[in-house]
Coordinates of C-alpha atoms and ligand atoms in Angstrom, one line a residue:
M31 CA 22.6 -11.3 8.5
S32 CA 20.7 -11.1 11.8
E33 CA 18.7 -13.9 13.4
Q34 CA 15.0 -13.9 12.5
P35 CA 12.7 -12.7 15.3
A36 CA 9.9 -14.9 16.4
G37 CA 6.5 -14.8 14.8
K38 CA 4.8 -16.2 11.8
F39 CA 5.7 -14.3 8.6
A40 CA 2.2 -13.2 7.7
S41 CA 0.1 -10.2 8.4
L42 CA -2.3 -10.4 11.3
W43 CA -5.1 -9.4 8.9
A44 CA -4.3 -12.2 6.4
A45 CA -3.9 -14.8 9.1
T46 CA -7.4 -14.0 10.5
S47 CA -9.4 -13.7 7.2
A48 CA -11.1 -16.4 5.3
S49 CA -9.8 -16.5 1.7
T50 CA -12.0 -15.4 -1.1
R51 CA -12.7 -17.5 -4.3
Y52 CA -14.0 -15.5 -7.2
D53 CA -13.7 -17.0 -10.6
A54 CA -10.9 -16.0 -13.0
L55 CA -12.0 -14.2 -16.2
D56 CA -12.0 -16.6 -19.2
E57 CA -14.2 -14.8 -21.7
V58 CA -14.8 -11.4 -23.3
I59 CA -17.3 -9.3 -21.3
D60 CA -18.7 -5.8 -21.6
V61 CA -19.3 -3.4 -18.7
D62 CA -19.3 0.3 -18.1
V63 CA -16.1 0.4 -16.1
A64 CA -13.2 -2.0 -15.8
V65 CA -11.2 -1.7 -12.6
I66 CA -7.7 -3.2 -12.5
G67 CA -6.6 -4.0 -8.9
G68 CA -8.7 -5.3 -5.9
G69 CA -7.2 -3.2 -3.1
I70 CA -9.0 -0.5 -1.2
A71 CA -8.7 2.0 -4.0
G72 CA -10.0 -0.3 -6.8
L73 CA -12.8 -1.9 -4.8
T74 CA -14.0 1.4 -3.3
A75 CA -14.2 2.9 -6.8
A76 CA -15.9 -0.1 -8.1
L77 CA -18.6 -0.2 -5.4
A78 CA -19.2 3.6 -5.6
L79 CA -19.6 3.4 -9.4
K80 CA -22.0 0.5 -9.1
Q81 CA -24.0 2.4 -6.6
A82 CA -24.1 5.3 -9.1
G83 CA -25.7 3.0 -11.7
Q84 CA -22.7 1.8 -13.6
T85 CA -21.8 -1.9 -14.3
V86 CA -18.2 -2.7 -13.2
A87 CA -15.7 -5.5 -13.5
V88 CA -12.8 -5.7 -11.0
L89 CA -9.7 -7.7 -12.2
E90 CA -7.5 -8.8 -9.3
A91 CA -4.2 -10.5 -10.1
A92 CA -4.2 -12.6 -6.9
R93 CA -7.0 -12.5 -4.2
V94 CA -8.8 -9.3 -3.3
G95 CA -7.1 -7.3 -0.5
T96 CA -3.9 -9.3 -0.5
G97 CA -1.7 -6.4 -1.8
V98 CA -0.7 -3.5 0.4
T99 CA -4.2 -3.2 1.9
G100 CA -4.0 -6.6 3.5
N101 CA -0.7 -5.7 5.1
T102 CA -1.6 -2.2 6.4
T103 CA -1.7 -1.0 10.0
G104 CA -5.4 -0.2 9.9
K105 CA -5.7 3.4 10.8
V106 CA -8.5 5.3 9.1
T107 CA -7.5 8.9 9.9
S108 CA -6.9 12.3 8.4
L109 CA -4.0 12.9 10.8
H110 CA -1.0 11.8 8.8
R111 CA 1.9 12.5 11.2
L112 CA 2.8 16.2 10.3
A113 CA 1.2 16.3 6.8
Y114 CA -0.6 19.6 7.2
T115 CA 2.6 21.5 8.0
E116 CA 4.4 19.7 5.1
L117 CA 1.6 20.3 2.6
A118 CA 1.0 23.9 3.6
G119 CA 4.7 24.5 3.1
R120 CA 4.8 22.9 -0.3
H121 CA 1.4 23.7 -1.8
G122 CA -0.2 26.4 0.4
T123 CA -2.7 26.4 3.3
E124 CA -5.7 26.0 1.0
A125 CA -4.3 22.8 -0.5
A126 CA -3.6 21.5 3.0
G127 CA -7.2 22.2 4.0
L128 CA -8.6 20.4 0.9
Y129 CA -6.4 17.4 1.6
G130 CA -7.8 17.3 5.2
Q131 CA -11.4 17.6 3.9
A132 CA -10.9 14.8 1.4
N133 CA -9.5 12.5 4.1
E134 CA -12.2 13.4 6.6
A135 CA -14.9 12.6 4.0
A136 CA -13.1 9.3 3.4
I137 CA -13.4 8.3 7.1
E138 CA -17.1 9.0 6.9
H139 CA -17.4 7.1 3.6
V140 CA -15.8 4.0 5.2
A141 CA -18.1 4.4 8.3
G142 CA -21.1 4.7 6.1
T143 CA -20.1 1.7 3.9
V144 CA -19.4 -0.5 6.9
G145 CA -23.0 0.2 8.1
A146 CA -24.8 0.1 4.8
E147 CA -23.1 -3.1 3.6
R148 CA -23.0 -4.7 7.1
I149 CA -19.2 -5.4 6.8
D150 CA -17.9 -7.1 9.9
C151 CA -14.4 -5.6 10.0
G152 CA -13.9 -4.4 13.6
F153 CA -14.6 -0.7 12.6
R154 CA -14.0 1.3 15.8
R155 CA -14.1 5.0 16.4
V156 CA -10.8 6.1 18.0
S157 CA -8.7 9.2 18.5
N158 CA -5.4 9.4 16.6
Y159 CA -2.3 11.0 18.0
T160 CA 1.0 12.2 16.6
Y161 CA 3.2 12.3 19.7
A162 CA 6.4 14.0 20.7
E163 CA 9.2 12.8 23.0
S164 CA 11.6 15.7 22.5
E165 CA 11.4 19.5 22.7
D166 CA 11.9 19.9 19.0
A167 CA 9.1 17.4 18.2
L168 CA 6.9 19.1 20.7
A169 CA 7.2 22.4 18.8
L170 CA 6.3 20.5 15.6
V171 CA 3.1 18.9 17.1
R172 CA 2.0 22.3 18.6
K173 CA 2.3 23.8 15.1
E174 CA 0.5 21.0 13.4
A175 CA -2.3 21.1 15.9
A176 CA -2.8 24.9 15.5
L177 CA -2.7 24.7 11.7
A178 CA -5.0 21.7 11.5
G179 CA -7.4 23.5 13.9
R180 CA -7.4 26.6 11.7
L181 CA -8.2 24.3 8.7
G182 CA -11.4 23.1 10.4
L183 CA -10.1 19.7 11.3
P184 CA -10.9 18.0 14.6
A185 CA -7.5 18.8 16.1
S186 CA -6.2 19.8 19.5
F187 CA -2.8 19.9 21.2
T188 CA -2.5 17.9 24.4
T189 CA 0.1 16.9 27.0
D190 CA -2.2 14.0 28.0
V191 CA -1.3 11.2 25.5
P192 CA -2.8 7.8 26.6
L193 CA 0.3 5.7 25.9
T194 CA 1.9 3.1 28.1
F195 CA 5.0 5.3 28.3
A196 CA 5.5 9.0 29.1
V197 CA 5.7 11.5 26.2
M198 CA 5.8 15.3 26.1
G199 CA 2.6 15.9 24.2
G200 CA 0.9 15.4 20.9
V201 CA -1.7 16.5 18.4
R202 CA -5.0 14.6 18.8
F203 CA -7.6 14.2 16.1
D204 CA -11.0 13.0 17.4
N205 CA -13.6 10.9 15.7
Q206 CA -11.1 8.9 13.6
A207 CA -11.3 5.1 13.2
Q208 CA -9.5 1.8 12.7
I209 CA -10.5 -1.3 10.8
H210 CA -9.5 -4.8 9.8
A211 CA -8.8 -3.6 6.3
L212 CA -8.7 -7.0 4.6
R213 CA -12.1 -7.9 6.0
Y214 CA -13.3 -4.5 4.9
V215 CA -12.2 -4.9 1.3
Q216 CA -13.6 -8.4 1.2
G217 CA -16.9 -6.9 2.2
L218 CA -16.6 -4.3 -0.6
A219 CA -15.9 -7.2 -3.1
R220 CA -19.1 -9.0 -1.9
A221 CA -21.1 -5.9 -2.5
V222 CA -19.6 -5.3 -6.0
D223 CA -20.1 -8.8 -7.4
G224 CA -23.6 -9.4 -8.8
D225 CA -26.4 -7.6 -10.8
G226 CA -24.3 -7.3 -13.9
S227 CA -21.0 -6.4 -12.1
F228 CA -18.2 -8.7 -11.4
V229 CA -15.1 -9.5 -9.3
F230 CA -12.5 -11.7 -11.0
E231 CA -9.5 -13.1 -9.0
D232 CA -6.4 -14.8 -10.3
S233 CA -6.8 -12.5 -13.3
P234 CA -3.8 -10.3 -13.8
A235 CA -4.3 -7.7 -16.5
T236 CA -1.6 -8.1 -19.1
G237 CA -2.4 -4.9 -21.0
F238 CA -5.0 -2.2 -21.8
R239 CA -5.9 0.0 -24.8
D240 CA -7.6 3.3 -24.8
G241 CA -10.6 3.8 -27.2
T242 CA -14.3 3.2 -27.6
P243 CA -14.5 0.6 -26.2
A244 CA -11.4 0.7 -24.0
V245 CA -10.1 -2.8 -23.5
V246 CA -8.3 -4.6 -20.7
D247 CA -6.7 -8.0 -21.6
T248 CA -5.9 -10.9 -19.3
E249 CA -4.3 -14.2 -20.5
R250 CA -7.7 -15.8 -20.9
G251 CA -10.2 -13.0 -21.4
S252 CA -10.9 -9.3 -22.0
V253 CA -13.1 -6.6 -20.5
R254 CA -14.5 -4.1 -22.9
A255 CA -15.6 -0.9 -21.1
K256 CA -16.3 2.8 -21.5
E257 CA -13.7 3.6 -18.9
I258 CA -10.7 1.8 -17.3
I259 CA -9.3 2.5 -13.8
V260 CA -5.7 1.3 -13.0
A261 CA -5.7 0.8 -9.3
T262 CA -2.7 -1.5 -9.0
N263 CA -0.9 0.6 -6.3
M264 CA 2.0 1.3 -8.6
P265 CA 0.5 1.5 -12.1
F266 CA 1.7 -1.0 -14.7
G267 CA 2.2 -0.1 -18.3
D268 CA 3.1 3.3 -16.9
N269 CA 2.5 5.6 -19.7
G270 CA 2.0 8.3 -17.1
F271 CA 5.7 8.1 -15.9
F272 CA 4.6 7.2 -12.3
A273 CA 7.7 5.1 -11.9
E274 CA 9.5 8.5 -12.0
R275 CA 7.0 10.5 -10.0
C276 CA 6.6 8.0 -7.2
Y277 CA 9.0 5.7 -5.3
A278 CA 8.2 2.6 -3.3
H279 CA 8.7 3.0 0.5
R280 CA 8.7 -0.2 2.6
S281 CA 7.9 -0.5 6.4
Y282 CA 7.7 -3.4 8.8
I283 CA 5.1 -4.4 11.4
V284 CA 5.1 -6.8 14.3
A285 CA 2.0 -7.9 16.2
A286 CA 2.0 -9.5 19.6
R287 CA -0.9 -10.9 21.7
S288 CA -1.8 -8.6 24.5
G289 CA -3.3 -9.1 27.9
A290 CA -4.9 -5.7 27.9
A291 CA -8.1 -4.6 26.1
P292 CA -7.5 -2.4 23.0
L293 CA -7.0 1.4 23.6
D294 CA -9.4 3.9 22.2
S295 CA -6.5 5.6 20.3
T296 CA -3.9 5.0 17.7
F297 CA -0.5 6.7 17.6
V298 CA 2.5 7.7 15.5
S299 CA 5.7 9.3 16.7
V300 CA 7.4 12.5 15.3
D301 CA 10.8 11.6 16.7
E302 CA 12.9 9.1 14.9
P303 CA 13.0 6.1 14.7
M304 CA 9.3 6.6 13.7
R305 CA 7.0 4.3 15.4
S306 CA 3.3 3.6 14.6
I307 CA 1.1 1.9 17.3
L308 CA -2.3 0.3 17.1
T309 CA -4.1 -2.0 19.4
T310 CA -6.9 -4.2 18.2
D311 CA -9.2 -7.1 19.1
V312 CA -9.6 -9.8 16.4
D313 CA -12.2 -12.5 17.2
G314 CA -11.8 -12.0 20.9
V315 CA -8.0 -11.9 21.0
S316 CA -6.2 -8.6 21.8
Y317 CA -3.1 -7.6 19.8
V318 CA -0.7 -4.7 19.9
L319 CA 1.0 -3.7 16.6
A320 CA 4.2 -1.7 16.3
G321 CA 5.3 -0.5 12.9
G322 CA 8.2 1.5 11.5
E323 CA 11.8 1.0 10.3
G324 CA 10.8 2.4 6.9
H325 CA 13.2 2.9 4.0
P326 CA 13.0 3.4 0.3
A327 CA 12.6 -0.1 -1.4
S328 CA 15.7 0.8 -3.4
E329 CA 17.9 0.4 -0.3
Q330 CA 19.0 -3.0 0.6
V331 CA 18.7 -3.6 4.4
D332 CA 18.9 -6.3 7.0
S333 CA 15.2 -6.7 7.5
A334 CA 15.6 -9.3 10.3
Q335 CA 17.4 -6.6 12.3
R336 CA 14.5 -4.2 11.6
F337 CA 11.9 -6.7 12.8
G338 CA 14.1 -7.3 15.8
R339 CA 14.1 -3.5 16.7
L340 CA 10.4 -3.3 16.4
A341 CA 9.9 -6.4 18.6
A342 CA 12.2 -4.8 21.2
F343 CA 10.1 -1.6 21.1
A344 CA 6.9 -3.6 21.4
R345 CA 8.3 -5.5 24.4
D346 CA 10.0 -2.6 26.2
R347 CA 7.6 0.3 25.6
L348 CA 4.3 -1.4 25.0
G349 CA 4.6 -4.4 27.3
A350 CA 4.0 -6.8 24.5
G351 CA 4.8 -10.5 24.9
E352 CA 6.0 -12.8 22.2
I353 CA 5.6 -11.7 18.6
A354 CA 2.8 -13.6 16.9
F355 CA 3.0 -12.1 13.4
R356 CA 5.5 -10.0 11.5
W357 CA 5.3 -8.7 8.0
S358 CA 6.4 -5.9 5.7
T359 CA 4.9 -4.0 2.8
Q360 CA 5.5 -1.0 0.7
D361 CA 3.4 1.9 -0.7
A362 CA 3.9 4.4 -3.5
M363 CA 5.2 7.8 -2.2
P364 CA 4.3 10.7 -4.5
A365 CA 7.2 13.1 -5.3
D366 CA 5.2 16.2 -4.2
G367 CA 3.3 14.7 -1.3
L368 CA -0.1 14.5 -3.0
P369 CA -1.8 11.4 -4.4
Y370 CA -2.3 11.1 -8.1
V371 CA -5.9 10.6 -9.3
G372 CA -7.3 11.1 -12.8
R373 CA -6.3 10.3 -16.3
L374 CA -3.3 8.0 -16.7
S375 CA -1.7 10.8 -18.8
P376 CA -3.1 13.7 -20.9
D377 CA -2.9 11.4 -23.9
F378 CA -5.5 9.0 -22.5
R379 CA -9.2 9.7 -22.6
H380 CA -10.7 6.7 -21.0
V381 CA -7.9 5.3 -18.8
H382 CA -7.6 6.6 -15.2
V383 CA -5.3 6.0 -12.4
I384 CA -5.0 6.0 -8.6
T385 CA -1.5 6.0 -7.1
G386 CA 0.8 7.8 -4.7
L387 CA -1.3 7.1 -1.6
R388 CA 1.7 8.0 0.6
K389 CA 1.2 5.2 3.1
W390 CA -2.2 6.7 4.1
G391 CA -4.3 4.9 1.5
L392 CA -7.1 3.7 3.7
T393 CA -8.3 7.3 3.5
N394 CA -6.4 8.7 0.6
G395 CA -7.4 5.6 -1.5
T396 CA -11.0 6.0 -0.5
A397 CA -11.0 9.7 -1.3
A398 CA -9.3 9.0 -4.6
A399 CA -12.0 6.4 -5.5
L400 CA -14.7 8.9 -4.8
I401 CA -13.0 11.5 -7.0
L402 CA -12.9 9.1 -9.9
R403 CA -16.6 8.1 -9.3
D404 CA -17.5 11.8 -9.6
L405 CA -15.3 12.4 -12.7
L406 CA -16.6 9.3 -14.5
C407 CA -20.2 10.2 -13.6
G408 CA -19.8 13.8 -14.9
R409 CA -20.0 15.4 -11.4
T410 CA -17.8 18.0 -10.0
N411 CA -15.6 17.0 -7.1
P412 CA -14.0 19.6 -4.8
W413 CA -10.7 17.6 -4.5
A414 CA -10.2 16.5 -8.1
A415 CA -7.9 19.4 -9.1
L416 CA -5.7 19.0 -6.0
F417 CA -5.0 15.3 -6.7
D418 CA -5.0 15.7 -10.5
S419 CA -2.7 12.9 -11.9
T420 CA -1.7 14.9 -14.9
R421 CA 0.0 17.7 -13.0
A422 CA 3.6 18.2 -13.9
V423 CA 3.9 15.3 -16.3
R424 CA 7.4 15.1 -17.6
A425 CA 8.2 15.3 -21.3
Q426 CA 7.3 12.1 -23.2
G427 CA 10.2 9.7 -23.7
A428 CA 11.5 6.4 -22.7
V429 CA 11.3 5.7 -18.9
Q430 CA 14.7 4.7 -17.7
P431 CA 15.3 2.8 -14.5
K432 CA 16.6 5.1 -11.8
V433 CA 19.1 2.8 -10.2
T434 CA 22.2 1.4 -12.0
P435 CA 22.2 -2.3 -11.1
P436 CA 25.4 -3.7 -9.6
K437 CA 27.4 -5.9 -11.8
A438 CA 26.8 -9.6 -11.2
P439 CA 29.9 -11.5 -10.1
A440 CA 31.3 -13.6 -13.0
V441 CA 32.1 -16.7 -11.1
P442 CA 29.6 -17.9 -8.5
S443 CA 31.0 -19.1 -5.3
G444 CA 29.0 -21.2 -2.8
I445 CA 25.7 -19.9 -1.6
A446 CA 24.7 -21.0 1.9
P447 CA 21.4 -22.8 2.4
G448 CA 18.6 -20.2 2.9
Q449 CA 20.4 -17.6 0.9
G450 CA 20.2 -16.2 -2.6
R451 CA 22.5 -14.2 -4.8
V452 CA 22.6 -12.8 -8.3
V453 CA 25.3 -14.4 -10.4
D454 CA 26.3 -14.5 -14.0
V455 CA 25.3 -17.7 -15.8
E456 CA 26.6 -17.7 -19.4
G457 CA 26.3 -13.9 -19.6
A458 CA 22.8 -13.7 -18.1
K459 CA 22.1 -12.2 -14.7
T460 CA 20.6 -15.0 -12.8
A461 CA 18.9 -14.9 -9.4
V462 CA 20.0 -18.1 -7.6
Y463 CA 18.3 -19.3 -4.4
V464 CA 19.4 -22.3 -2.3
S465 CA 16.6 -23.5 0.0
P466 CA 17.4 -24.6 3.6
A467 CA 17.2 -28.2 2.3
G468 CA 19.7 -27.4 -0.3
A469 CA 17.5 -27.3 -3.4
V470 CA 18.7 -24.7 -6.0
S471 CA 16.3 -22.6 -7.9
A472 CA 17.3 -20.1 -10.6
V473 CA 15.3 -17.4 -12.4
S474 CA 16.3 -14.4 -14.5
A475 CA 17.5 -11.5 -12.3
V476 CA 16.1 -9.0 -14.7
C477 CA 13.0 -7.3 -13.4
T478 CA 10.1 -7.7 -15.9
H479 CA 9.0 -4.1 -15.2
L480 CA 11.8 -2.0 -16.6
G481 CA 14.8 -4.2 -16.5
C482 CA 16.6 -3.4 -13.2
T483 CA 18.4 -6.3 -11.4
V484 CA 16.5 -7.8 -8.4
E485 CA 18.2 -8.3 -5.0
F486 CA 17.8 -11.1 -2.5
N487 CA 15.8 -10.2 0.7
A488 CA 17.0 -12.8 3.2
A489 CA 14.4 -12.0 5.9
E490 CA 11.4 -12.5 3.7
V491 CA 13.0 -14.9 1.2
T492 CA 12.0 -12.8 -1.9
W493 CA 13.7 -11.2 -4.9
D494 CA 13.1 -7.5 -4.6
C495 CA 13.6 -4.9 -7.3
P496 CA 15.3 -1.8 -6.0
C497 CA 14.0 0.5 -8.8
H498 CA 10.2 0.7 -8.3
G499 CA 9.5 -1.9 -5.7
S500 CA 8.4 -5.1 -7.6
R501 CA 8.8 -8.2 -5.5
F502 CA 9.0 -11.9 -6.6
S503 CA 9.0 -15.2 -4.9
T504 CA 12.1 -17.4 -5.3
D505 CA 10.4 -19.3 -8.2
G506 CA 10.0 -15.9 -9.9
T507 CA 6.2 -15.4 -9.3
V508 CA 5.2 -11.7 -9.0
I509 CA 4.3 -10.9 -5.4
Q510 CA 3.9 -7.2 -5.9
G511 CA 3.9 -4.9 -8.9
P512 CA 4.4 -2.7 -10.9
A513 CA 5.8 -5.8 -12.6
T514 CA 3.1 -8.0 -14.0
R515 CA 5.1 -10.8 -15.5
N516 CA 7.0 -13.4 -13.5
L517 CA 10.8 -13.7 -13.7
A518 CA 11.7 -16.2 -16.4
A519 CA 13.1 -19.6 -15.4
S520 CA 16.9 -19.9 -15.9
P521 CA 19.4 -22.7 -15.9
A522 CA 21.2 -22.9 -12.5
P523 CA 24.9 -22.3 -12.5
A524 CA 26.8 -25.6 -13.0
D525 CA 28.8 -25.5 -9.8
L526 CA 25.7 -25.1 -7.7
S527 CA 23.3 -27.6 -9.1
Ligands
FAD135 C1 3.6 -0.7 6.5 C2 2.4 0.1 6.0 C3 1.4 0.5 6.9 C4 0.4 1.3 6.5 N1 -0.6 1.6 7.4 C5 -1.6 2.4 7.0 C6 -2.6 2.9 7.9 O1 -2.6 2.6 9.1 N2 -3.6 3.7 7.4 C7 -3.6 4.1 6.1 O2 -4.5 4.9 5.7 N3 -2.7 3.6 5.2 C8 -1.7 2.8 5.6 N4 -0.8 2.4 4.7 C9 -1.1 2.6 3.3 C10 -2.2 1.8 2.7 O3 -2.2 0.5 3.3 C11 -2.1 1.8 1.2 O4 -2.0 3.1 0.7 C12 -3.3 1.1 0.6 O5 -3.6 -0.1 1.2 C13 -3.0 0.9 -0.9 O6 -4.2 0.4 -1.5 P1 -4.2 0.1 -3.1 O7 -5.6 -0.3 -3.4 O8 -3.5 1.3 -3.8 O9 -3.1 -1.0 -3.3 P2 -3.2 -2.6 -3.0 O10 -3.9 -3.0 -1.8 O11 -1.9 -3.2 -3.2 O12 -4.1 -3.1 -4.2 C14 -3.7 -3.2 -5.5 C15 -4.1 -4.6 -6.1 O13 -3.8 -4.6 -7.4 C16 -3.4 -5.9 -7.8 N5 -2.7 -5.9 -9.0 C17 -1.4 -5.5 -9.2 N6 -1.1 -5.6 -10.5 C18 -2.2 -6.1 -11.1 C19 -2.5 -6.4 -12.5 N7 -1.7 -6.3 -13.5 N8 -3.8 -6.9 -12.8 C20 -4.7 -7.1 -11.8 N9 -4.4 -6.8 -10.5 C21 -3.2 -6.3 -10.2 C22 -2.6 -6.4 -6.6 O14 -2.6 -7.8 -6.5 C23 -3.3 -5.7 -5.4 O15 -4.3 -6.6 -4.8 C24 0.3 1.6 5.1 C25 1.3 1.3 4.2 C26 2.3 0.5 4.6 C27 3.4 0.2 3.7
FES136 S1 10.1 -2.4 -10.4 FE1 10.6 -1.1 -12.0 S2 12.3 -2.1 -12.9 FE2 11.8 -3.4 -11.3

């Protein structure tokens, strides 16, 4: 295992935001719409519905914005690397054009909301580039620029890419934006709470039922509503088979303090290894962010090594100094490249879902929320059919985990301080962690989502599920779904305790 690179293990956004303190739900309440999940998708939907005259209640398992949204890069853009070439190839040019329109509308919605709600989230207009360093990549960006231009998007090809290192060219989208996404969604939550609408934190939904009313339960209360929105990133309960139609993809980000003022542009590379670049100013301090090193969450990797490669890139190519923050997060990638928005499955009448935001959820999640606002208010929406969540739903049946878990070793040998391993304790797969001080903690290694075996992530000191991306702390607490229940406490193996 590689040595940990420098930097606090926290996102820049979390480290520079005040924490929110909304009450937990501890009673039965009635509203028009219950929203499960306080990330950008859920909170945007909640505020848009409130503004359309509905009462809403948002149930957030932890604190608003602390999921993927609080660990994002912060680009608010309709240029998603080479998405138009990809989507036109898979779904046709018209579909690619609609995807672009939905994302452009999302940028303007974010801009309008920042202004109307006076959200102090560092919103800045920037250009966004997909850049090429090789001949092959150059041909791809030329093609993307030409296609996006034909689709009516603010696209152009250029050989003048304002990076700190020379590249061959890129596609540029003008009038894009960047934000401090955690402060943005905290601003949304402020605007949602009040006048008969609510934000509840520390209130994980434990289940929901369709019907009139539709009901969401938490451990200490319930919300009765006309409609429910499941906006938990990866849906839980999963009657729509999203665990099979999406997979979790993880990426890593490092942020270093910078002596230079932020650029008026953000960037992503075509060539591998993919690199995402953003510069920002938070409370008068300039930072440069480098992201990348992505992989399906089902792959076990040496994440310290990945942070190390990003830190080297930030230093060598972007002139960054010491890394101040490093973090990782994962998003739901849709099987066919388009987000899923609409009913949880054709069998549900009043339960709706947003997922599959393909690592571009600041705009895709905003667009998705506006689609649901329209659908729930009986309005037509030009993008609803393209993102329809019920497309190509597989035949009903039991959802099986996709990955066969490795067999736990029968006899645990010593585990070094700071390490964890799955071992067999009296026939039960047990996730055993030994802290740097030598304290042993043991929890069930069986993921509470659909039963895969969790694996130890040494760089981030978490138990990660390879199947659909749930993550747990070493005491078993859920950090990220789709799991909603903690790993059960287990007895530690005799020869370790
Ligand atoms: C490394 C990385 C960089 C990215 N950078 C960008 C970028 O620059 N631009 C961009 O557009 N997109 C980016 N994305 C994608 C974007 O950040 C996500 O698509 C978006 O934030 C997802 O929002 P969400 O609301 O779906 O999920 P989340 O923000 O995760 O919100 C879901 C919420 O639901 C809560 N929850 C879960 N289960 C329950 C339950 N049972 N009950 C109650 N609450 C529950 C969670 O606590 C969480 O707060 C990036 C993604 C990654 C992985
Ligand atoms: S996340 Fe689905 S089984 Fe663990």
